[in-house]
């Protein structure tokens, strides 16, 4: 019987660098950020800043799942198609809702109801992944720590260079998501202003470099799972 990731030790998950441990850490950070965003006493500006952190983590995390993990689950688990279709639908709902929130007037009132709905969807997605999908992937890999670490490296490479904003019209599956993700990642990360480079030439260089790195990571991940 599958055991939720929430109830497993780090050793059972395959160690600190396994994909299961990496997933659980991201989920814990998302939970922390959502609870902070919901806490009393925050100004609207503070809530918006925290929400932007949640958005960046949510969408890079989900993109890496859709590019690396769910194709593996579909290949390795008999009902993987059904399992991944359900979580992909959740991802699409989160995409649509967050896109609506981000399109609202930035100086308007805090969209509490929409944010609450988005957080409920994210929390449901986390439960489905930790209780069902990821334990099934763990079983299919035979609890092999080496394979879980290799998968974790591929997932992390894509996550670190993935799009960081909602793109509801983009396919949830490779190769469509990977092809669209190259330019989207570059644009998203330039908008997030993560690079210390400034000015038009610096921004152009950063955009090009990010796209190249992202493309290389996606190609490497796809090759890994075609072996």
PDB file of C-alpha atoms in Angstrom:
ATOM      1  CA  UNK A   1       0.000   0.000   0.000  1.00  0.00           C
ATOM      2  CA  UNK A   2       1.263   3.455  -0.940  1.00  0.00           C
ATOM      3  CA  UNK A   3       2.450   5.692   1.902  1.00  0.00           C
ATOM      4  CA  UNK A   4       2.110   9.466   1.639  1.00  0.00           C
ATOM      5  CA  UNK A   5       5.374  11.379   1.312  1.00  0.00           C
ATOM      6  CA  UNK A   6       4.280  13.359   4.367  1.00  0.00           C
ATOM      7  CA  UNK A   7       4.648  10.219   6.512  1.00  0.00           C
ATOM      8  CA  UNK A   8       8.013   9.019   5.181  1.00  0.00           C
ATOM      9  CA  UNK A   9      11.478   9.698   6.547  1.00  0.00           C
ATOM     10  CA  UNK A  10      14.118  11.400   4.427  1.00  0.00           C
ATOM     11  CA  UNK A  11      15.892   8.057   4.081  1.00  0.00           C
ATOM     12  CA  UNK A  12      12.693   6.391   2.853  1.00  0.00           C
ATOM     13  CA  UNK A  13      12.303   9.155   0.261  1.00  0.00           C
ATOM     14  CA  UNK A  14      15.715   8.284  -1.165  1.00  0.00           C
ATOM     15  CA  UNK A  15      17.817  10.943   0.508  1.00  0.00           C
ATOM     16  CA  UNK A  16      18.109  14.698   0.389  1.00  0.00           C
ATOM     17  CA  UNK A  17      18.651  14.933  -3.374  1.00  0.00           C
ATOM     18  CA  UNK A  18      15.924  12.499  -4.461  1.00  0.00           C
ATOM     19  CA  UNK A  19      13.048  13.885  -6.474  1.00  0.00           C
ATOM     20  CA  UNK A  20      10.642  12.986  -3.663  1.00  0.00           C
ATOM     21  CA  UNK A  21      12.575  14.972  -1.061  1.00  0.00           C
ATOM     22  CA  UNK A  22      12.890  17.925  -3.456  1.00  0.00           C
ATOM     23  CA  UNK A  23       9.166  17.850  -4.139  1.00  0.00           C
ATOM     24  CA  UNK A  24       8.296  17.719  -0.456  1.00  0.00           C
ATOM     25  CA  UNK A  25      10.591  20.674   0.301  1.00  0.00           C
ATOM     26  CA  UNK A  26       8.926  22.789  -2.374  1.00  0.00           C
ATOM     27  CA  UNK A  27       5.504  21.806  -1.051  1.00  0.00           C
ATOM     28  CA  UNK A  28       6.509  22.773   2.497  1.00  0.00           C
ATOM     29  CA  UNK A  29       7.795  26.139   1.277  1.00  0.00           C
ATOM     30  CA  UNK A  30       4.580  26.769  -0.631  1.00  0.00           C
ATOM     31  CA  UNK A  31       2.564  25.957   2.487  1.00  0.00           C
ATOM     32  CA  UNK A  32       4.703  28.341   4.546  1.00  0.00           C
ATOM     33  CA  UNK A  33       4.302  31.156   2.021  1.00  0.00           C
ATOM     34  CA  UNK A  34       0.535  30.667   1.733  1.00  0.00           C
ATOM     35  CA  UNK A  35       0.100  30.701   5.490  1.00  0.00           C
ATOM     36  CA  UNK A  36       2.184  33.871   5.680  1.00  0.00           C
ATOM     37  CA  UNK A  37       0.126  35.506   2.934  1.00  0.00           C
ATOM     38  CA  UNK A  38      -3.062  34.669   4.854  1.00  0.00           C
ATOM     39  CA  UNK A  39      -1.762  35.890   8.216  1.00  0.00           C
ATOM     40  CA  UNK A  40      -3.348  38.881   9.922  1.00  0.00           C
ATOM     41  CA  UNK A  41      -1.601  42.227  10.049  1.00  0.00           C
ATOM     42  CA  UNK A  42       0.046  42.182   6.607  1.00  0.00           C
ATOM     43  CA  UNK A  43      -0.313  45.212   4.371  1.00  0.00           C
ATOM     44  CA  UNK A  44      -1.678  44.740   0.846  1.00  0.00           C
ATOM     45  CA  UNK A  45       1.833  45.438  -0.504  1.00  0.00           C
ATOM     46  CA  UNK A  46       3.262  42.665   1.691  1.00  0.00           C
ATOM     47  CA  UNK A  47       0.549  40.232   0.587  1.00  0.00           C
ATOM     48  CA  UNK A  48       1.239  41.024  -3.065  1.00  0.00           C
ATOM     49  CA  UNK A  49       4.986  40.501  -2.592  1.00  0.00           C
ATOM     50  CA  UNK A  50       4.405  37.132  -0.916  1.00  0.00           C
ATOM     51  CA  UNK A  51       1.904  36.150  -3.588  1.00  0.00           C
ATOM     52  CA  UNK A  52       4.501  36.852  -6.281  1.00  0.00           C
ATOM     53  CA  UNK A  53       6.894  34.465  -4.504  1.00  0.00           C
ATOM     54  CA  UNK A  54       4.157  31.811  -4.440  1.00  0.00           C
ATOM     55  CA  UNK A  55       3.491  32.299  -8.151  1.00  0.00           C
ATOM     56  CA  UNK A  56       7.157  31.944  -9.106  1.00  0.00           C
ATOM     57  CA  UNK A  57       7.583  28.752  -7.100  1.00  0.00           C
ATOM     58  CA  UNK A  58       4.241  27.221  -8.114  1.00  0.00           C
ATOM     59  CA  UNK A  59       4.726  27.534 -11.845  1.00  0.00           C
ATOM     60  CA  UNK A  60       8.390  26.570 -12.081  1.00  0.00           C
ATOM     61  CA  UNK A  61       7.630  23.556  -9.854  1.00  0.00           C
ATOM     62  CA  UNK A  62       4.588  22.476 -11.888  1.00  0.00           C
ATOM     63  CA  UNK A  63       6.375  22.920 -15.223  1.00  0.00           C
ATOM     64  CA  UNK A  64       9.189  20.628 -14.107  1.00  0.00           C
ATOM     65  CA  UNK A  65       6.628  18.034 -12.993  1.00  0.00           C
ATOM     66  CA  UNK A  66       4.873  18.146 -16.361  1.00  0.00           C
ATOM     67  CA  UNK A  67       8.159  17.961 -18.284  1.00  0.00           C
ATOM     68  CA  UNK A  68       9.998  15.305 -16.257  1.00  0.00           C
ATOM     69  CA  UNK A  69       7.822  13.483 -13.716  1.00  0.00           C
ATOM     70  CA  UNK A  70       4.439  12.923 -15.297  1.00  0.00           C
ATOM     71  CA  UNK A  71       5.811  11.464 -18.575  1.00  0.00           C
ATOM     72  CA  UNK A  72       7.776   8.987 -16.435  1.00  0.00           C
ATOM     73  CA  UNK A  73       4.656   8.137 -14.440  1.00  0.00           C
ATOM     74  CA  UNK A  74       2.676   7.513 -17.629  1.00  0.00           C
ATOM     75  CA  UNK A  75       5.360   5.117 -18.877  1.00  0.00           C
ATOM     76  CA  UNK A  76       5.896   3.244 -15.632  1.00  0.00           C
ATOM     77  CA  UNK A  77       2.427   2.996 -14.035  1.00  0.00           C
ATOM     78  CA  UNK A  78      -0.534   1.196 -15.677  1.00  0.00           C
ATOM     79  CA  UNK A  79      -3.047   3.918 -14.726  1.00  0.00           C
ATOM     80  CA  UNK A  80      -0.520   6.727 -15.089  1.00  0.00           C
ATOM     81  CA  UNK A  81      -2.526   8.363 -17.858  1.00  0.00           C
ATOM     82  CA  UNK A  82      -5.578   8.747 -15.628  1.00  0.00           C
ATOM     83  CA  UNK A  83      -3.522   9.916 -12.633  1.00  0.00           C
ATOM     84  CA  UNK A  84      -1.603  12.565 -14.541  1.00  0.00           C
ATOM     85  CA  UNK A  85      -4.693  13.795 -16.405  1.00  0.00           C
ATOM     86  CA  UNK A  86      -6.300  14.620 -13.061  1.00  0.00           C
ATOM     87  CA  UNK A  87      -3.352  16.605 -11.739  1.00  0.00           C
ATOM     88  CA  UNK A  88      -2.880  18.336 -15.100  1.00  0.00           C
ATOM     89  CA  UNK A  89      -6.472  19.527 -14.837  1.00  0.00           C
ATOM     90  CA  UNK A  90      -5.657  20.957 -11.400  1.00  0.00           C
ATOM     91  CA  UNK A  91      -2.615  22.713 -12.852  1.00  0.00           C
ATOM     92  CA  UNK A  92      -4.776  24.196 -15.608  1.00  0.00           C
ATOM     93  CA  UNK A  93      -7.308  25.494 -13.086  1.00  0.00           C
ATOM     94  CA  UNK A  94      -4.491  27.080 -11.065  1.00  0.00           C
ATOM     95  CA  UNK A  95      -3.097  28.638 -14.259  1.00  0.00           C
ATOM     96  CA  UNK A  96      -6.454  30.162 -15.172  1.00  0.00           C
ATOM     97  CA  UNK A  97      -7.163  31.507 -11.702  1.00  0.00           C
ATOM     98  CA  UNK A  98      -3.712  32.985 -11.075  1.00  0.00           C
ATOM     99  CA  UNK A  99      -3.741  34.593 -14.534  1.00  0.00           C
ATOM    100  CA  UNK A 100      -7.023  36.261 -13.581  1.00  0.00           C
ATOM    101  CA  UNK A 101      -5.543  37.500 -10.293  1.00  0.00           C
ATOM    102  CA  UNK A 102      -2.428  38.895 -11.972  1.00  0.00           C
ATOM    103  CA  UNK A 103      -4.485  40.667 -14.651  1.00  0.00           C
ATOM    104  CA  UNK A 104      -6.379  42.667 -11.999  1.00  0.00           C
ATOM    105  CA  UNK A 105      -5.541  46.312 -11.313  1.00  0.00           C
ATOM    106  CA  UNK A 106      -2.234  46.249  -9.370  1.00  0.00           C
ATOM    107  CA  UNK A 107      -3.312  49.163  -7.167  1.00  0.00           C
ATOM    108  CA  UNK A 108      -6.798  47.825  -6.601  1.00  0.00           C
ATOM    109  CA  UNK A 109      -8.153  46.039  -3.516  1.00  0.00           C
ATOM    110  CA  UNK A 110      -6.644  42.723  -2.476  1.00  0.00           C
ATOM    111  CA  UNK A 111      -8.565  39.949  -4.360  1.00  0.00           C
ATOM    112  CA  UNK A 112      -9.089  37.858  -1.222  1.00  0.00           C
ATOM    113  CA  UNK A 113     -11.714  35.488  -2.606  1.00  0.00           C
ATOM    114  CA  UNK A 114      -9.744  34.673  -5.765  1.00  0.00           C
ATOM    115  CA  UNK A 115      -6.514  34.181  -3.815  1.00  0.00           C
ATOM    116  CA  UNK A 116      -8.304  31.933  -1.328  1.00  0.00           C
ATOM    117  CA  UNK A 117      -9.650  29.829  -4.203  1.00  0.00           C
ATOM    118  CA  UNK A 118      -6.156  29.607  -5.741  1.00  0.00           C
ATOM    119  CA  UNK A 119      -4.616  28.515  -2.448  1.00  0.00           C
ATOM    120  CA  UNK A 120      -7.300  25.839  -2.015  1.00  0.00           C
ATOM    121  CA  UNK A 121      -6.441  24.438  -5.463  1.00  0.00           C
ATOM    122  CA  UNK A 122      -2.700  24.467  -4.740  1.00  0.00           C
ATOM    123  CA  UNK A 123      -3.239  22.674  -1.432  1.00  0.00           C
ATOM    124  CA  UNK A 124      -5.420  20.043  -3.111  1.00  0.00           C
ATOM    125  CA  UNK A 125      -2.763  19.558  -5.788  1.00  0.00           C
ATOM    126  CA  UNK A 126      -0.098  19.047  -3.107  1.00  0.00           C
ATOM    127  CA  UNK A 127      -2.239  16.433  -1.352  1.00  0.00           C
ATOM    128  CA  UNK A 128      -2.915  14.553  -4.586  1.00  0.00           C
ATOM    129  CA  UNK A 129       0.772  14.517  -5.470  1.00  0.00           C
ATOM    130  CA  UNK A 130       2.109  13.540  -2.036  1.00  0.00           C
ATOM    131  CA  UNK A 131      -0.631  11.018  -1.239  1.00  0.00           C
ATOM    132  CA  UNK A 132      -1.146   9.399  -4.650  1.00  0.00           C
ATOM    133  CA  UNK A 133       1.018  10.267  -7.674  1.00  0.00           C
ATOM    134  CA  UNK A 134       4.485  10.464  -6.154  1.00  0.00           C
ATOM    135  CA  UNK A 135       4.121   7.323  -3.984  1.00  0.00           C
ATOM    136  CA  UNK A 136       3.015   5.444  -7.125  1.00  0.00           C
ATOM    137  CA  UNK A 137       6.096   6.702  -8.967  1.00  0.00           C
ATOM    138  CA  UNK A 138       8.217   5.684  -5.981  1.00  0.00           C
ATOM    139  CA  UNK A 139       6.809   2.153  -6.126  1.00  0.00           C
ATOM    140  CA  UNK A 140       7.306   1.933  -9.893  1.00  0.00           C
ATOM    141  CA  UNK A 141      10.975   2.851  -9.430  1.00  0.00           C
ATOM    142  CA  UNK A 142      11.312   0.137  -6.801  1.00  0.00           C
ATOM    143  CA  UNK A 143      12.242   2.636  -4.063  1.00  0.00           C
ATOM    144  CA  UNK A 144      15.630   2.786  -5.796  1.00  0.00           C
ATOM    145  CA  UNK A 145      17.481   5.742  -4.227  1.00  0.00           C
ATOM    146  CA  UNK A 146      19.900   6.058  -7.156  1.00  0.00           C
ATOM    147  CA  UNK A 147      17.098   6.336  -9.701  1.00  0.00           C
ATOM    148  CA  UNK A 148      15.217   8.773  -7.469  1.00  0.00           C
ATOM    149  CA  UNK A 149      18.321  10.974  -7.206  1.00  0.00           C
ATOM    150  CA  UNK A 150      18.875  10.898 -10.967  1.00  0.00           C
ATOM    151  CA  UNK A 151      15.279  11.878 -11.528  1.00  0.00           C
ATOM    152  CA  UNK A 152      15.658  14.585  -8.912  1.00  0.00           C
ATOM    153  CA  UNK A 153      18.612  16.082 -10.769  1.00  0.00           C
ATOM    154  CA  UNK A 154      16.674  16.168 -14.045  1.00  0.00           C
ATOM    155  CA  UNK A 155      13.636  17.714 -12.354  1.00  0.00           C
ATOM    156  CA  UNK A 156      15.718  20.336 -10.555  1.00  0.00           C
ATOM    157  CA  UNK A 157      17.534  21.339 -13.749  1.00  0.00           C
ATOM    158  CA  UNK A 158      14.234  22.083 -15.482  1.00  0.00           C
ATOM    159  CA  UNK A 159      12.665  23.744 -12.435  1.00  0.00           C
ATOM    160  CA  UNK A 160      15.530  26.216 -12.029  1.00  0.00           C
ATOM    161  CA  UNK A 161      15.074  27.559 -15.567  1.00  0.00           C
ATOM    162  CA  UNK A 162      11.324  27.041 -16.109  1.00  0.00           C
ATOM    163  CA  UNK A 163       8.650  29.702 -16.706  1.00  0.00           C
ATOM    164  CA  UNK A 164       7.630  31.449 -13.481  1.00  0.00           C
ATOM    165  CA  UNK A 165       4.207  32.795 -14.436  1.00  0.00           C
ATOM    166  CA  UNK A 166       0.880  31.326 -15.559  1.00  0.00           C
ATOM    167  CA  UNK A 167       0.462  30.577 -19.265  1.00  0.00           C
ATOM    168  CA  UNK A 168      -2.998  28.982 -19.543  1.00  0.00           C
ATOM    169  CA  UNK A 169      -2.844  28.412 -23.310  1.00  0.00           C
ATOM    170  CA  UNK A 170       0.374  26.356 -23.187  1.00  0.00           C
ATOM    171  CA  UNK A 171       0.140  22.568 -23.412  1.00  0.00           C
ATOM    172  CA  UNK A 172       0.517  20.681 -20.152  1.00  0.00           C
ATOM    173  CA  UNK A 173       2.609  17.978 -21.852  1.00  0.00           C
ATOM    174  CA  UNK A 174       5.905  17.655 -23.739  1.00  0.00           C
ATOM    175  CA  UNK A 175       7.020  18.373 -26.326  1.00  0.00           C
ATOM    176  CA  UNK A 176       4.506  21.227 -26.636  1.00  0.00           C
ATOM    177  CA  UNK A 177       5.153  22.661 -23.177  1.00  0.00           C
ATOM    178  CA  UNK A 178       8.945  22.399 -23.588  1.00  0.00           C
ATOM    179  CA  UNK A 179       8.946  24.155 -26.969  1.00  0.00           C
ATOM    180  CA  UNK A 180       6.759  26.980 -25.669  1.00  0.00           C
ATOM    181  CA  UNK A 181       8.651  27.093 -22.378  1.00  0.00           C
ATOM    182  CA  UNK A 182      11.954  28.246 -23.889  1.00  0.00           C
ATOM    183  CA  UNK A 183      10.840  31.771 -24.877  1.00  0.00           C
ATOM    184  CA  UNK A 184       8.332  32.017 -22.016  1.00  0.00           C
ATOM    185  CA  UNK A 185      10.989  31.242 -19.426  1.00  0.00           C
ATOM    186  CA  UNK A 186      13.267  33.925 -20.816  1.00  0.00           C
ATOM    187  CA  UNK A 187      10.504  36.530 -20.778  1.00  0.00           C
ATOM    188  CA  UNK A 188       9.234  35.548 -17.332  1.00  0.00           C
ATOM    189  CA  UNK A 189      12.636  35.637 -15.705  1.00  0.00           C
ATOM    190  CA  UNK A 190      13.553  38.904 -17.331  1.00  0.00           C
ATOM    191  CA  UNK A 191      10.316  40.359 -15.945  1.00  0.00           C
ATOM    192  CA  UNK A 192      11.115  38.941 -12.542  1.00  0.00           C
ATOM    193  CA  UNK A 193      14.366  40.908 -12.705  1.00  0.00           C
ATOM    194  CA  UNK A 194      16.377  38.090 -11.187  1.00  0.00           C
ATOM    195  CA  UNK A 195      19.553  39.022 -13.019  1.00  0.00           C
ATOM    196  CA  UNK A 196      21.935  41.684 -11.632  1.00  0.00           C
ATOM    197  CA  UNK A 197      22.571  42.872 -15.215  1.00  0.00           C
ATOM    198  CA  UNK A 198      20.832  46.124 -16.089  1.00  0.00           C
ATOM    199  CA  UNK A 199      20.125  48.093 -19.218  1.00  0.00           C
ATOM    200  CA  UNK A 200      18.874  46.914 -22.640  1.00  0.00           C
ATOM    201  CA  UNK A 201      22.083  45.074 -23.578  1.00  0.00           C
ATOM    202  CA  UNK A 202      22.300  43.320 -20.226  1.00  0.00           C
ATOM    203  CA  UNK A 203      18.636  42.325 -20.343  1.00  0.00           C
ATOM    204  CA  UNK A 204      18.978  41.001 -23.888  1.00  0.00           C
ATOM    205  CA  UNK A 205      22.000  38.928 -22.882  1.00  0.00           C
ATOM    206  CA  UNK A 206      20.187  37.585 -19.813  1.00  0.00           C
ATOM    207  CA  UNK A 207      17.126  36.656 -21.872  1.00  0.00           C
ATOM    208  CA  UNK A 208      19.195  34.824 -24.479  1.00  0.00           C
ATOM    209  CA  UNK A 209      21.309  33.003 -21.893  1.00  0.00           C
ATOM    210  CA  UNK A 210      18.261  31.918 -19.874  1.00  0.00           C
ATOM    211  CA  UNK A 211      16.554  30.547 -22.976  1.00  0.00           C
ATOM    212  CA  UNK A 212      19.676  28.610 -23.986  1.00  0.00           C
ATOM    213  CA  UNK A 213      20.153  27.114 -20.529  1.00  0.00           C
ATOM    214  CA  UNK A 214      16.475  26.195 -20.282  1.00  0.00           C
ATOM    215  CA  UNK A 215      16.493  24.510 -23.684  1.00  0.00           C
ATOM    216  CA  UNK A 216      19.575  22.475 -22.761  1.00  0.00           C
ATOM    217  CA  UNK A 217      18.010  21.364 -19.459  1.00  0.00           C
ATOM    218  CA  UNK A 218      14.760  20.275 -21.119  1.00  0.00           C
ATOM    219  CA  UNK A 219      16.590  18.344 -23.843  1.00  0.00           C
ATOM    220  CA  UNK A 220      18.722  16.609 -21.204  1.00  0.00           C
ATOM    221  CA  UNK A 221      15.656  15.668 -19.155  1.00  0.00           C
ATOM    222  CA  UNK A 222      13.805  14.270 -22.175  1.00  0.00           C
ATOM    223  CA  UNK A 223      16.828  12.245 -23.273  1.00  0.00           C
ATOM    224  CA  UNK A 224      17.149  10.874 -19.749  1.00  0.00           C
ATOM    225  CA  UNK A 225      13.667   9.381 -19.879  1.00  0.00           C
ATOM    226  CA  UNK A 226      13.950   8.014 -23.402  1.00  0.00           C
ATOM    227  CA  UNK A 227      16.770   5.707 -22.362  1.00  0.00           C
TER     228      UNK A 227
END
